[in-house]
Coordinates of N, CA and C and ligand atoms in Angstrom, one line a residue:
M200 N 4.6 27.6 3.4 CA 5.5 26.5 3.5 C 5.2 25.7 2.2
T201 N 6.3 25.2 1.5 CA 6.2 24.4 0.3 C 5.6 23.0 0.8
K202 N 4.7 22.5 0.0 CA 4.2 21.2 0.3 C 4.7 20.2 -0.8
G203 N 5.2 19.1 -0.3 CA 5.6 18.0 -1.2 C 4.4 17.3 -1.8
C204 N 4.7 16.1 -2.4 CA 3.6 15.3 -3.0 C 3.6 13.9 -2.3
F205 N 2.5 13.4 -2.1 CA 2.4 12.0 -1.5 C 1.8 11.0 -2.5
I206 N 2.6 10.1 -2.8 CA 2.2 9.0 -3.8 C 2.2 7.7 -3.0
T207 N 1.1 7.0 -3.2 CA 1.0 5.7 -2.5 C 0.8 4.6 -3.6
F208 N 1.4 3.4 -3.3 CA 1.3 2.2 -4.1 C 0.4 1.2 -3.4
E209 N -0.5 0.6 -4.1 CA -1.4 -0.3 -3.5 C -1.6 -1.5 -4.4
G210 N -2.1 -2.6 -3.8 CA -2.4 -3.8 -4.6 C -2.2 -5.1 -3.7
G211 N -2.5 -6.2 -4.3 CA -2.5 -7.5 -3.6 C -1.0 -7.9 -3.4
E212 N -0.8 -9.2 -3.2 CA 0.5 -9.8 -3.1 C 1.2 -9.9 -4.4
G213 N 2.5 -9.7 -4.4 CA 3.3 -10.0 -5.7 C 3.0 -9.2 -6.9
T214 N 2.7 -7.9 -6.7 CA 2.3 -7.0 -7.8 C 3.5 -6.3 -8.4
G215 N 4.7 -6.4 -7.7 CA 5.9 -5.7 -8.1 C 6.1 -4.3 -7.5
K216 N 5.4 -4.0 -6.5 CA 5.6 -2.7 -5.8 C 7.0 -2.5 -5.4
T217 N 7.5 -3.5 -4.7 CA 8.9 -3.4 -4.1 C 10.0 -3.1 -5.2
T218 N 9.7 -3.6 -6.4 CA 10.7 -3.4 -7.5 C 10.4 -2.0 -8.1
Q219 N 9.2 -1.6 -8.3 CA 8.9 -0.4 -9.0 C 9.1 0.9 -8.2
I220 N 8.9 0.8 -6.9 CA 9.0 2.1 -6.1 C 10.4 2.7 -6.1
P221 N 11.5 1.9 -5.9 CA 12.8 2.5 -6.0 C 13.1 3.1 -7.4
L222 N 12.5 2.4 -8.5 CA 12.7 2.9 -9.8 C 12.0 4.3 -10.0
L223 N 10.8 4.4 -9.5 CA 10.1 5.7 -9.6 C 10.9 6.8 -8.8
A224 N 11.4 6.4 -7.6 CA 12.1 7.3 -6.8 C 13.3 7.9 -7.5
E225 N 14.0 7.0 -8.2 CA 15.2 7.4 -9.0 C 14.8 8.3 -10.1
Y226 N 13.7 8.0 -10.8 CA 13.2 8.9 -11.8 C 12.9 10.3 -11.3
L227 N 12.2 10.3 -10.2 CA 11.8 11.6 -9.6 C 13.0 12.4 -9.2
R228 N 14.0 11.7 -8.6 CA 15.3 12.4 -8.2 C 15.9 13.0 -9.5
S229 N 15.9 12.2 -10.6 CA 16.5 12.8 -11.8 C 15.7 14.0 -12.3
C230 N 14.5 14.2 -11.8 CA 13.7 15.4 -12.2 C 13.9 16.5 -11.1
G231 N 14.9 16.3 -10.2 CA 15.2 17.3 -9.2 C 14.4 17.2 -7.9
K232 N 13.6 16.2 -7.7 CA 12.8 16.1 -6.5 C 13.6 15.5 -5.4
D233 N 13.3 15.9 -4.2 CA 13.8 15.3 -2.9 C 12.8 14.2 -2.5
V234 N 13.2 12.9 -2.6 CA 12.3 11.9 -2.5 C 12.5 11.0 -1.2
V235 N 11.5 10.7 -0.5 CA 11.6 9.8 0.6 C 10.7 8.5 0.3
V236 N 11.4 7.4 0.4 CA 10.6 6.1 0.1 C 10.3 5.5 1.5
T237 N 9.1 5.0 1.7 CA 8.7 4.5 2.9 C 7.7 3.4 2.7
K238 N 7.2 2.8 3.8 CA 6.2 1.7 3.7 C 5.3 1.5 4.9
E239 N 4.2 0.9 4.7 CA 3.4 0.5 5.8 C 3.0 -1.0 5.6
P240 N 3.0 -1.8 6.7 CA 3.5 -1.4 8.0 C 5.0 -1.4 8.1
G241 N 5.6 -0.6 9.0 CA 7.0 -0.7 9.3 C 7.8 0.5 8.8
G242 N 7.2 1.7 8.7 CA 7.9 2.9 8.3 C 8.6 3.6 9.4
T243 N 8.4 3.2 10.7 CA 9.0 3.8 11.8 C 9.6 2.6 12.7
E244 N 10.3 3.0 13.8 CA 10.8 2.0 14.7 C 9.7 1.2 15.3
V245 N 8.7 1.8 15.9 CA 7.6 1.1 16.5 C 6.9 0.3 15.4
G246 N 6.8 0.9 14.2 CA 6.1 0.2 13.1 C 6.8 -1.1 12.7
R247 N 8.2 -1.1 12.8 CA 8.9 -2.3 12.5 C 8.5 -3.5 13.4
E248 N 8.3 -3.1 14.7 CA 7.8 -4.1 15.7 C 6.4 -4.6 15.3
L249 N 5.6 -3.6 15.0 CA 4.2 -4.0 14.6 C 4.2 -4.8 13.4
R250 N 5.1 -4.5 12.4 CA 5.1 -5.3 11.2 C 5.4 -6.8 11.5
K251 N 6.3 -7.0 12.5 CA 6.6 -8.4 12.8 C 5.3 -9.1 13.3
V252 N 4.6 -8.4 14.1 CA 3.3 -9.0 14.7 C 2.3 -9.3 13.5
L253 N 2.2 -8.3 12.6 CA 1.2 -8.3 11.6 C 1.5 -9.2 10.4
C254 N 2.8 -9.3 10.1 CA 3.1 -10.0 8.8 C 3.7 -11.4 8.9
T255 N 4.0 -11.8 10.2 CA 4.6 -13.2 10.3 C 3.7 -14.0 11.3
G256 N 3.9 -15.3 11.2 CA 3.2 -16.2 12.1 C 1.8 -16.7 11.5
D257 N 1.1 -17.2 12.5 CA -0.2 -17.9 12.1 C -1.2 -16.9 11.5
P258 N -1.7 -17.3 10.3 CA -2.6 -16.4 9.6 C -3.8 -16.0 10.4
D259 N -4.2 -16.9 11.3 CA -5.5 -16.6 12.1 C -5.2 -16.1 13.5
K260 N -4.0 -15.7 13.8 CA -3.7 -15.4 15.2 C -4.4 -14.1 15.7
L261 N -4.8 -13.2 14.8 CA -5.4 -11.9 15.2 C -6.9 -11.8 14.9
D262 N -7.6 -11.3 15.9 CA -9.0 -10.9 15.6 C -9.0 -9.8 14.5
P263 N -9.9 -9.9 13.5 CA -9.8 -8.9 12.4 C -9.9 -7.4 12.9
L264 N -10.6 -7.1 14.0 CA -10.7 -5.7 14.4 C -9.4 -5.3 15.1
A265 N -8.8 -6.3 15.9 CA -7.5 -6.0 16.6 C -6.5 -5.7 15.5
E266 N -6.5 -6.5 14.4 CA -5.6 -6.4 13.3 C -5.7 -5.0 12.7
T267 N -6.9 -4.6 12.5 CA -7.2 -3.3 11.8 C -6.7 -2.2 12.7
L268 N -6.9 -2.3 14.0 CA -6.4 -1.2 14.9 C -4.9 -1.2 14.9
L269 N -4.2 -2.3 14.8 CA -2.8 -2.3 14.8 C -2.3 -1.6 13.5
Y270 N -2.9 -1.9 12.4 CA -2.5 -1.2 11.1 C -2.7 0.3 11.3
Y271 N -3.8 0.7 11.9 CA -4.0 2.1 12.1 C -3.0 2.7 13.1
A272 N -2.6 2.0 14.1 CA -1.6 2.4 15.1 C -0.3 2.7 14.3
D273 N 0.1 1.7 13.4 CA 1.3 1.9 12.6 C 1.2 3.1 11.7
R274 N 0.0 3.3 11.1 CA -0.2 4.4 10.2 C -0.1 5.8 10.9
R275 N -0.7 5.8 12.1 CA -0.6 7.1 12.9 C 0.8 7.5 13.2
M276 N 1.6 6.5 13.7 CA 3.0 6.8 14.0 C 3.8 7.2 12.7
H277 N 3.5 6.5 11.6 CA 4.1 6.7 10.3 C 3.9 8.2 9.8
L278 N 2.6 8.6 9.9 CA 2.2 9.9 9.5 C 2.9 11.0 10.3
Q279 N 2.8 10.8 11.7 CA 3.3 11.8 12.6 C 4.8 11.9 12.5
Q280 N 5.5 10.8 12.5 CA 6.9 10.8 12.6 C 7.7 11.0 11.2
K281 N 7.0 10.6 10.2 CA 7.8 10.5 8.9 C 7.1 11.2 7.7
V282 N 5.8 10.9 7.4 CA 5.2 11.4 6.2 C 4.9 12.9 6.3
L283 N 4.2 13.3 7.3 CA 3.8 14.7 7.4 C 5.0 15.6 7.5
P284 N 6.1 15.3 8.4 CA 7.2 16.2 8.4 C 7.9 16.3 7.0
A285 N 8.0 15.2 6.3 CA 8.7 15.2 5.0 C 7.9 16.1 4.0
L286 N 6.6 15.9 4.0 CA 5.8 16.7 3.1 C 5.9 18.2 3.4
A287 N 5.9 18.5 4.7 CA 6.0 19.9 5.2 C 7.3 20.5 4.7
A288 N 8.4 19.7 4.6 CA 9.7 20.1 4.2 C 9.8 20.2 2.6
G289 N 8.7 19.9 2.0 CA 8.6 20.0 0.5 C 9.1 18.8 -0.2
K290 N 9.3 17.6 0.5 CA 9.8 16.4 -0.1 C 8.6 15.6 -0.8
W291 N 9.0 14.8 -1.7 CA 8.0 13.9 -2.3 C 8.2 12.5 -1.5
V292 N 7.0 12.0 -1.1 CA 7.0 10.8 -0.3 C 6.3 9.7 -1.1
I293 N 7.0 8.6 -1.2 CA 6.3 7.4 -1.9 C 6.2 6.3 -0.8
S294 N 4.9 5.9 -0.6 CA 4.7 4.9 0.4 C 4.2 3.6 -0.2
D295 N 4.9 2.5 0.1 CA 4.5 1.2 -0.3 C 3.3 0.8 0.7
R296 N 2.1 1.0 0.2 CA 0.9 0.9 1.0 C 0.5 2.0 1.9
F297 N -0.8 2.2 2.0 CA -1.4 3.2 2.9 C -2.8 2.7 3.3
A298 N -3.7 3.6 3.6 CA -5.0 3.2 4.2 C -5.8 2.3 3.3
D299 N -5.7 2.5 1.9 CA -6.5 1.6 1.1 C -6.2 0.2 1.3
S300 N -5.0 -0.2 1.7 CA -4.7 -1.6 2.0 C -5.5 -2.1 3.1
T301 N -5.7 -1.2 4.1 CA -6.5 -1.7 5.3 C -8.0 -1.9 4.8
T302 N -8.5 -1.0 4.0 CA -9.9 -1.2 3.5 C -10.0 -2.5 2.7
A303 N -9.0 -2.7 1.8 CA -9.0 -3.8 0.9 C -8.8 -5.1 1.7
Y304 N -7.8 -5.2 2.5 CA -7.4 -6.5 3.2 C -8.4 -6.7 4.3
Q305 N -8.6 -5.7 5.2 CA -9.3 -6.0 6.5 C -10.8 -5.9 6.2
C306 N -11.3 -5.1 5.3 CA -12.7 -5.0 5.0 C -13.2 -6.0 4.0
Y307 N -12.6 -5.9 2.8 CA -13.0 -6.8 1.7 C -12.5 -8.2 1.9
G308 N -11.2 -8.3 2.3 CA -10.5 -9.6 2.5 C -11.3 -10.5 3.4
Y309 N -11.7 -9.9 4.5 CA -12.5 -10.7 5.5 C -14.0 -10.7 5.2
G310 N -14.3 -10.4 4.0 CA -15.7 -10.6 3.5 C -16.7 -9.7 4.3
G311 N -16.2 -8.4 4.6 CA -17.1 -7.5 5.2 C -17.3 -7.6 6.7
R312 N -16.4 -8.5 7.4 CA -16.6 -8.6 8.8 C -16.2 -7.3 9.5
I313 N -15.4 -6.5 8.9 CA -15.1 -5.1 9.4 C -15.9 -4.2 8.5
K314 N -16.8 -3.4 9.1 CA -17.7 -2.6 8.2 C -16.9 -1.4 7.7
K315 N -17.4 -1.0 6.5 CA -16.8 0.2 5.8 C -16.9 1.4 6.7
E316 N -18.0 1.5 7.5 CA -18.2 2.7 8.3 C -17.1 2.7 9.5
V317 N -16.8 1.5 10.0 CA -15.7 1.5 11.0 C -14.4 2.0 10.4
M318 N -14.1 1.5 9.2 CA -12.9 1.9 8.6 C -12.8 3.4 8.3
D319 N -14.0 3.9 7.9 CA -14.0 5.4 7.6 C -13.8 6.2 8.9
A320 N -14.4 5.7 10.0 CA -14.3 6.4 11.3 C -12.8 6.3 11.7
L321 N -12.2 5.2 11.6 CA -10.8 5.1 12.0 C -9.9 6.0 11.2
Y322 N -10.2 6.1 9.9 CA -9.4 7.0 9.0 C -9.6 8.4 9.5
R323 N -10.8 8.8 9.9 CA -11.0 10.2 10.4 C -10.2 10.5 11.6
I324 N -10.3 9.5 12.6 CA -9.6 9.6 13.9 C -8.1 9.7 13.7
A325 N -7.6 8.7 13.0 CA -6.1 8.5 12.9 C -5.4 9.4 11.9
V326 N -6.1 9.7 10.8 CA -5.5 10.4 9.6 C -6.0 11.8 9.5
G327 N -7.4 11.9 9.6 CA -8.0 13.2 9.4 C -8.3 13.5 8.0
D328 N -8.3 14.8 7.7 CA -8.7 15.2 6.3 C -7.4 15.3 5.5
F329 N -6.8 14.2 5.2 CA -5.5 14.2 4.5 C -5.5 12.9 3.6
Y330 N -5.2 13.1 2.3 CA -5.2 12.0 1.4 C -4.0 12.1 0.5
P331 N -3.6 10.9 -0.1 CA -2.5 10.9 -1.1 C -2.9 11.8 -2.3
D332 N -1.8 12.3 -2.9 CA -2.1 13.1 -4.2 C -2.3 12.1 -5.3
L333 N -1.7 11.0 -5.3 CA -1.8 10.0 -6.3 C -1.7 8.6 -5.7
T334 N -2.6 7.7 -6.1 CA -2.6 6.3 -5.6 C -2.5 5.4 -6.8
I335 N -1.4 4.7 -7.0 CA -1.2 3.7 -8.1 C -1.6 2.3 -7.6
V336 N -2.6 1.8 -8.1 CA -3.1 0.4 -7.8 C -2.5 -0.5 -8.8
L337 N -1.7 -1.4 -8.4 CA -1.1 -2.4 -9.3 C -2.0 -3.7 -9.2
D338 N -2.5 -4.1 -10.3 CA -3.5 -5.1 -10.4 C -3.0 -6.4 -11.1
I339 N -3.2 -7.5 -10.4 CA -2.8 -8.8 -11.0 C -3.7 -9.9 -10.5
D340 N -3.8 -10.9 -11.3 CA -4.6 -12.1 -10.9 C -3.9 -12.7 -9.6
P341 N -4.7 -12.8 -8.5 CA -4.1 -13.2 -7.2 C -3.2 -14.5 -7.3
Q342 N -3.7 -15.4 -8.1 CA -2.9 -16.7 -8.2 C -1.5 -16.4 -8.7
K343 N -1.3 -15.5 -9.7 CA 0.0 -15.2 -10.2 C 0.8 -14.4 -9.2
G344 N 0.1 -13.4 -8.5 CA 0.8 -12.6 -7.6 C 1.3 -13.4 -6.4
L345 N 0.4 -14.3 -5.9 CA 0.8 -15.1 -4.7 C 2.0 -16.0 -5.1
A346 N 2.0 -16.6 -6.3 CA 3.2 -17.4 -6.7 C 4.4 -16.6 -6.6
R347 N 4.4 -15.4 -7.2 CA 5.6 -14.5 -7.2 C 6.0 -14.2 -5.8
S348 N 5.1 -13.9 -4.9 CA 5.4 -13.5 -3.5 C 6.0 -14.6 -2.7
L349 N 5.4 -15.8 -2.9 CA 5.9 -17.0 -2.2 C 7.3 -17.3 -2.6
Q350 N 7.6 -17.1 -3.9 CA 8.9 -17.4 -4.5 C 9.9 -16.4 -3.9
R351 N 9.5 -15.2 -3.8 CA 10.4 -14.1 -3.3 C 10.8 -14.4 -1.8
N352 N 9.8 -14.9 -1.0 CA 10.0 -15.2 0.4 C 10.8 -16.5 0.7
E353 N 10.9 -17.3 -0.4 CA 11.7 -18.6 -0.2 C 13.1 -18.3 0.4
T354 N 13.7 -17.2 -0.1 CA 15.1 -17.0 0.3 C 15.2 -15.9 1.4
A355 N 14.1 -15.4 1.9 CA 14.1 -14.4 2.9 C 14.4 -15.0 4.3
A356 N 15.2 -14.3 5.1 CA 15.5 -14.8 6.5 C 14.2 -14.8 7.3
E357 N 13.4 -13.8 7.3 CA 12.2 -13.8 8.0 C 11.0 -13.9 7.0
K358 N 10.2 -15.0 7.1 CA 9.2 -15.2 6.1 C 7.9 -14.4 6.5
E359 N 7.7 -13.4 5.6 CA 6.5 -12.5 5.8 C 5.4 -13.1 4.9
I360 N 4.8 -14.2 5.3 CA 3.8 -14.8 4.5 C 2.5 -15.1 5.2
R361 N 2.2 -14.2 6.3 CA 1.0 -14.5 7.0 C -0.2 -14.3 6.1
F362 N -0.2 -13.3 5.2 CA -1.4 -13.1 4.4 C -1.4 -14.0 3.2
E363 N -0.2 -14.4 2.7 CA -0.1 -15.3 1.6 C -0.7 -16.6 1.9
Q364 N -0.7 -17.0 3.2 CA -1.3 -18.3 3.6 C -2.8 -18.3 3.6
K365 N -3.4 -17.1 3.6 CA -4.8 -17.1 3.6 C -5.4 -17.7 2.3
E366 N -6.6 -18.1 2.4 CA -7.2 -18.8 1.2 C -7.4 -17.9 0.0
L367 N -7.5 -18.5 -1.2 CA -7.6 -17.7 -2.4 C -8.8 -16.7 -2.4
A368 N -9.9 -17.2 -1.7 CA -11.1 -16.3 -1.7 C -10.8 -14.9 -1.0
F369 N -9.9 -15.0 0.0 CA -9.5 -13.7 0.7 C -8.8 -12.8 -0.3
H370 N -8.0 -13.4 -1.1 CA -7.2 -12.6 -2.1 C -8.1 -12.1 -3.3
N371 N -9.0 -12.9 -3.7 CA -9.9 -12.5 -4.7 C -10.8 -11.3 -4.2
N372 N -11.2 -11.5 -3.0 CA -12.0 -10.4 -2.3 C -11.3 -9.1 -2.3
L373 N -10.0 -9.1 -1.9 CA -9.3 -7.9 -1.7 C -8.9 -7.3 -3.1
R374 N -8.7 -8.1 -4.1 CA -8.5 -7.6 -5.4 C -9.8 -6.8 -5.9
R375 N -10.9 -7.4 -5.7 CA -12.2 -6.7 -6.0 C -12.3 -5.4 -5.2
G376 N -11.9 -5.5 -3.9 CA -11.9 -4.3 -3.1 C -11.1 -3.2 -3.7
F377 N -9.8 -3.5 -4.0 CA -9.0 -2.4 -4.6 C -9.6 -1.8 -5.9
L378 N -10.2 -2.7 -6.7 CA -10.8 -2.1 -7.9 C -12.0 -1.3 -7.7
E379 N -12.8 -1.6 -6.6 CA -13.9 -0.8 -6.3 C -13.5 0.5 -5.7
I380 N -12.5 0.4 -4.7 CA -12.0 1.6 -4.1 C -11.5 2.6 -5.2
A381 N -10.8 2.1 -6.2 CA -10.2 2.9 -7.2 C -11.2 3.7 -8.0
R382 N -12.4 3.3 -8.0 CA -13.5 4.0 -8.7 C -14.1 5.2 -7.9
T383 N -13.6 5.3 -6.7 CA -14.3 6.3 -5.8 C -13.7 7.7 -5.8
A384 N -12.5 7.9 -6.4 CA -11.9 9.2 -6.5 C -10.9 9.3 -7.6
P385 N -10.7 10.6 -8.2 CA -9.9 10.7 -9.3 C -8.4 10.5 -9.0
R386 N -8.0 10.4 -7.7 CA -6.6 10.3 -7.4 C -6.1 8.8 -7.7
Y387 N -7.0 7.9 -8.0 CA -6.6 6.5 -8.3 C -6.3 6.2 -9.7
V388 N -5.2 5.4 -10.0 CA -5.0 4.9 -11.3 C -4.7 3.4 -11.1
V389 N -5.4 2.6 -11.9 CA -5.1 1.2 -11.8 C -4.3 0.8 -13.0
L390 N -3.2 0.1 -12.7 CA -2.3 -0.3 -13.8 C -2.2 -1.9 -13.8
D391 N -2.1 -2.4 -15.0 CA -2.0 -3.9 -15.2 C -0.6 -4.3 -14.8
A392 N -0.5 -5.1 -13.7 CA 0.9 -5.5 -13.2 C 1.3 -6.8 -13.8
D393 N 0.5 -7.3 -14.7 CA 0.9 -8.6 -15.3 C 1.7 -8.2 -16.6
K394 N 2.6 -7.3 -16.5 CA 3.4 -6.9 -17.7 C 4.9 -7.1 -17.3
S395 N 5.8 -6.8 -18.3 CA 7.2 -6.9 -17.9 C 7.5 -5.8 -17.0
M396 N 8.6 -5.9 -16.2 CA 9.1 -4.9 -15.3 C 9.2 -3.5 -16.1
E397 N 9.8 -3.6 -17.3 CA 10.1 -2.4 -18.0 C 8.8 -1.7 -18.5
E398 N 7.9 -2.5 -19.0 CA 6.6 -1.9 -19.5 C 5.8 -1.3 -18.3
L399 N 5.8 -2.0 -17.1 CA 5.1 -1.4 -16.0 C 5.8 -0.1 -15.5
Y400 N 7.1 -0.1 -15.5 CA 7.8 1.1 -15.2 C 7.4 2.3 -16.0
L401 N 7.3 2.0 -17.3 CA 7.0 3.1 -18.3 C 5.6 3.6 -18.0
D402 N 4.7 2.7 -17.7 CA 3.3 3.1 -17.3 C 3.3 4.0 -16.1
I403 N 4.1 3.6 -15.1 CA 4.1 4.3 -13.8 C 4.7 5.7 -14.0
V404 N 5.7 5.8 -14.8 CA 6.4 7.1 -15.1 C 5.4 8.0 -15.8
K405 N 4.7 7.4 -16.8 CA 3.8 8.2 -17.6 C 2.6 8.8 -16.7
T406 N 2.1 7.9 -15.9 CA 1.0 8.3 -15.0 C 1.5 9.4 -14.0
T407 N 2.7 9.2 -13.5 CA 3.2 10.3 -12.5 C 3.4 11.6 -13.3
E408 N 3.9 11.5 -14.5 CA 4.1 12.8 -15.2 C 2.8 13.4 -15.5
E409 N 1.9 12.7 -16.0 CA 0.5 13.3 -16.3 C -0.2 13.8 -15.1
R410 N -0.1 13.1 -14.0 CA -0.9 13.5 -12.8 C -0.2 14.6 -12.0
L411 N 1.1 14.5 -11.9 CA 1.8 15.3 -10.9 C 2.9 16.3 -11.5
L412 N 3.7 15.8 -12.4 CA 4.8 16.6 -12.8 C 4.3 17.8 -13.8
D413 N 3.2 17.5 -14.5 CA 2.8 18.5 -15.5 C 1.8 19.5 -14.9
R414 N 1.5 19.4 -13.6 CA 0.5 20.3 -13.0 C 1.1 21.6 -12.6
Ligands
TMP81 P1 3.9 -5.9 1.8 O1 3.9 -7.3 1.5 O2 3.3 -5.1 0.7 O3 5.2 -5.4 2.4 O4 2.8 -5.7 3.0 C1 2.7 -6.3 4.2 C2 1.5 -7.2 4.3 O5 0.6 -6.5 5.2 C3 0.8 -7.5 3.1 O6 0.4 -8.9 3.2 C4 -0.5 -6.7 3.1 C5 -0.7 -6.5 4.6 N1 -1.4 -5.3 4.9 C6 -2.7 -5.3 5.4 O7 -3.3 -6.4 5.5 N2 -3.4 -4.2 5.8 C7 -2.8 -2.9 5.7 O8 -3.3 -1.9 6.1 C8 -1.4 -2.9 5.2 C9 -0.7 -1.6 5.2 C10 -0.8 -4.1 4.8

């Protein structure tokens, strides 16, 4: 069976993922790839309900472990219903966030209240021995990213700002988390997201070409 490629985008708030992912998808389609764009949380019907619980409302409404389990419930549904079938059909899947977000937000963000061992165990149970082929981490100073994200949400019908409302220390922690995670395996590439949209797009295309299209 032909196997597609799995690309994940990660990073804190307001890094430009939502703008860049459709641009990369278009580029890959122009290279002849069949591309599926998806996201976590919310890549499935059940996931969209979980997203409402996870991304709206009181920042402190969920116990951190309960929150972590809900992200993994979303991920499990997403993998089974969407990501794995698409990859098995030879498609390229680009996901706006995946498991590294849970490690960064729920482990590092909450200052280690959820242990890394718990996170690794959940990954083994819910995901198994499966990893993205490429993970692009978009990095930006949280203060700049948060300002961008809050501005984008100003005009949104449903305000998804549960995490944006958390204190700056939470966001500094998770940024550090992403940078540490990115040092653990060759599949990670960290790109400076404090660049113009065009410059960042060129960096993303270059990275994808070097890592996946040339192989
Ligand atoms: P988004 O803003 O990139 O669409 O992501 C939704 C929010 O959910 C964002 O604030 C990050 C958060 N999140 C986690 O805290 N843990 C996770 O595992 C995922 C996938 C997202």
